[in-house]
Amino acid sequence: FQMDTTPESYLDLFPLDAIVYLTPDSENVLEDISPDKVYVLGGLVDESIHKQLTLQRAREQSLQTARLPIREYMVKAPNSRNYYSEILAINQVFDILCTYYETRNWPVALKAGVSSGKGYVLREVAEQ
């Protein structure tokens, strides 16, 4: 992975059809990572959760959206708080993407990046 920082907007740096805005509210599942695409991690620096806000932002900018395949590879694990969340910190999403890029294996990447505190476990772990 190459990472650069710039004060410029991604909208000014890349063609709109190359940008994929990652948001947990997307209906589209990220199945693979393409070197021809630019992935924007839709994040908020906020303690409260604003449902649909990152999806709304992407739609306003006419961007493709996708979500990590948490529902496809993970299941809700019983927990005392009955808490389940697919909303991850930016560093967790970045770690998942890096691990997936190296391994091309979503279960391995999700296991490495989705903490148990989110209430999800890999599907095969739950079936054992």
Coordinates of C-alpha atoms in Angstrom, one line a residue:
F1 CA 0.0 0.0 0.0
Q2 CA 1.0 3.5 -0.7
M3 CA -0.3 6.3 1.6
D4 CA 0.2 10.0 1.0
T5 CA -1.4 12.9 2.8
T6 CA -2.5 16.1 1.1
P7 CA -4.8 19.0 1.9
E8 CA -6.5 18.5 -1.4
S9 CA -9.8 16.7 -1.7
Y10 CA -10.0 13.2 -3.1
L11 CA -12.7 14.5 -5.4
D12 CA -10.1 16.8 -7.0
L13 CA -7.4 14.2 -7.2
F14 CA -9.1 11.1 -8.7
P15 CA -11.9 10.5 -11.3
L16 CA -15.2 9.9 -9.6
D17 CA -15.6 6.5 -11.2
A18 CA -12.4 5.3 -9.6
I19 CA -13.4 6.2 -6.0
V20 CA -15.2 3.7 -3.7
Y21 CA -16.4 5.2 -0.5
L22 CA -16.4 2.6 2.3
T23 CA -19.3 2.9 4.7
P24 CA -21.1 0.3 6.9
D25 CA -24.4 1.6 5.5
S26 CA -23.7 0.6 1.9
E27 CA -25.9 -2.1 0.2
N28 CA -22.8 -3.1 -1.8
V29 CA -20.4 -5.7 -0.5
L30 CA -16.7 -5.2 -1.0
E31 CA -15.7 -8.5 -2.6
D32 CA -12.2 -7.7 -3.7
I33 CA -9.7 -4.8 -3.8
S34 CA -8.7 -3.4 -7.1
P35 CA -5.5 -1.5 -7.8
D36 CA -7.5 0.6 -10.3
K37 CA -9.8 2.0 -7.5
V38 CA -9.2 4.5 -4.7
Y39 CA -10.8 3.5 -1.4
V40 CA -12.1 6.3 0.9
L41 CA -12.6 5.2 4.5
G42 CA -15.9 6.9 5.5
G43 CA -15.2 8.0 9.0
L44 CA -16.4 10.4 11.6
V45 CA -14.4 11.8 14.5
D46 CA -17.3 11.6 16.9
E47 CA -18.3 9.5 19.9
S48 CA -22.0 9.4 18.8
I49 CA -23.1 7.3 15.9
H50 CA -24.9 9.0 13.0
K51 CA -26.6 6.4 10.9
Q52 CA -26.4 6.8 7.2
L53 CA -24.2 10.0 7.4
T54 CA -21.2 8.5 5.5
L55 CA -23.6 6.9 3.0
Q56 CA -25.4 10.2 2.5
R57 CA -22.1 12.0 2.0
A58 CA -21.0 9.5 -0.7
R59 CA -24.3 9.8 -2.5
E60 CA -24.1 13.6 -2.4
Q61 CA -20.7 13.3 -4.1
S62 CA -22.1 10.7 -6.7
L63 CA -19.6 8.0 -5.5
Q64 CA -19.7 4.3 -5.6
T65 CA -20.0 2.8 -2.1
A66 CA -19.2 -0.5 -0.5
R67 CA -19.1 -2.1 3.0
L68 CA -16.8 -4.7 4.4
P69 CA -18.3 -8.3 4.1
I70 CA -18.9 -8.7 7.9
R71 CA -22.4 -10.1 7.5
E72 CA -21.1 -12.5 4.8
Y73 CA -18.3 -14.1 6.9
M74 CA -19.3 -13.4 10.5
V75 CA -22.2 -14.1 12.8
K76 CA -23.5 -12.4 15.9
A77 CA -22.1 -14.1 19.0
P78 CA -24.1 -14.3 22.2
N79 CA -22.9 -11.6 24.6
S80 CA -24.2 -10.3 28.0
R81 CA -24.8 -6.8 26.6
N82 CA -26.6 -8.0 23.5
Y83 CA -24.5 -5.5 21.6
Y84 CA -23.6 -5.9 17.9
S85 CA -22.0 -3.3 15.7
E86 CA -20.5 -3.3 12.2
I87 CA -19.2 0.2 12.8
L88 CA -15.4 0.1 13.1
A89 CA -12.7 2.7 13.8
I90 CA -10.7 3.9 10.8
N91 CA -7.6 2.1 11.9
Q92 CA -9.5 -1.2 12.2
V93 CA -10.8 -0.8 8.6
F94 CA -7.3 0.1 7.4
D95 CA -5.9 -3.0 9.1
I96 CA -8.6 -5.2 7.6
L97 CA -7.9 -3.9 4.1
C98 CA -4.2 -4.3 4.5
T99 CA -4.6 -7.9 5.8
Y100 CA -7.0 -8.7 3.0
Y101 CA -4.6 -7.2 0.4
E102 CA -1.8 -9.4 1.7
T103 CA -3.8 -12.6 2.2
R104 CA -6.8 -12.3 -0.2
N105 CA -8.7 -14.0 2.6
W106 CA -11.7 -12.1 4.1
P107 CA -12.1 -14.4 7.2
V108 CA -8.4 -13.9 8.1
A109 CA -8.7 -10.2 7.6
L110 CA -11.9 -9.8 9.5
K111 CA -10.7 -11.9 12.4
A112 CA -7.6 -9.7 12.6
G113 CA -9.6 -6.4 12.5
V114 CA -13.0 -6.9 14.0
S115 CA -12.6 -6.9 17.8
S116 CA -14.7 -9.3 19.9
G117 CA -16.3 -6.3 21.6
K118 CA -18.3 -5.7 18.4
G119 CA -20.3 -8.8 19.0
Y120 CA -19.3 -10.8 15.9
V121 CA -17.2 -13.9 15.4
L122 CA -16.3 -15.8 12.2
R123 CA -19.0 -18.0 11.0
E124 CA -17.0 -21.3 11.2
V125 CA -16.0 -20.4 14.8
A126 CA -19.6 -20.1 15.8
E127 CA -20.5 -23.5 14.1
Q128 CA -17.9 -25.4 16.1

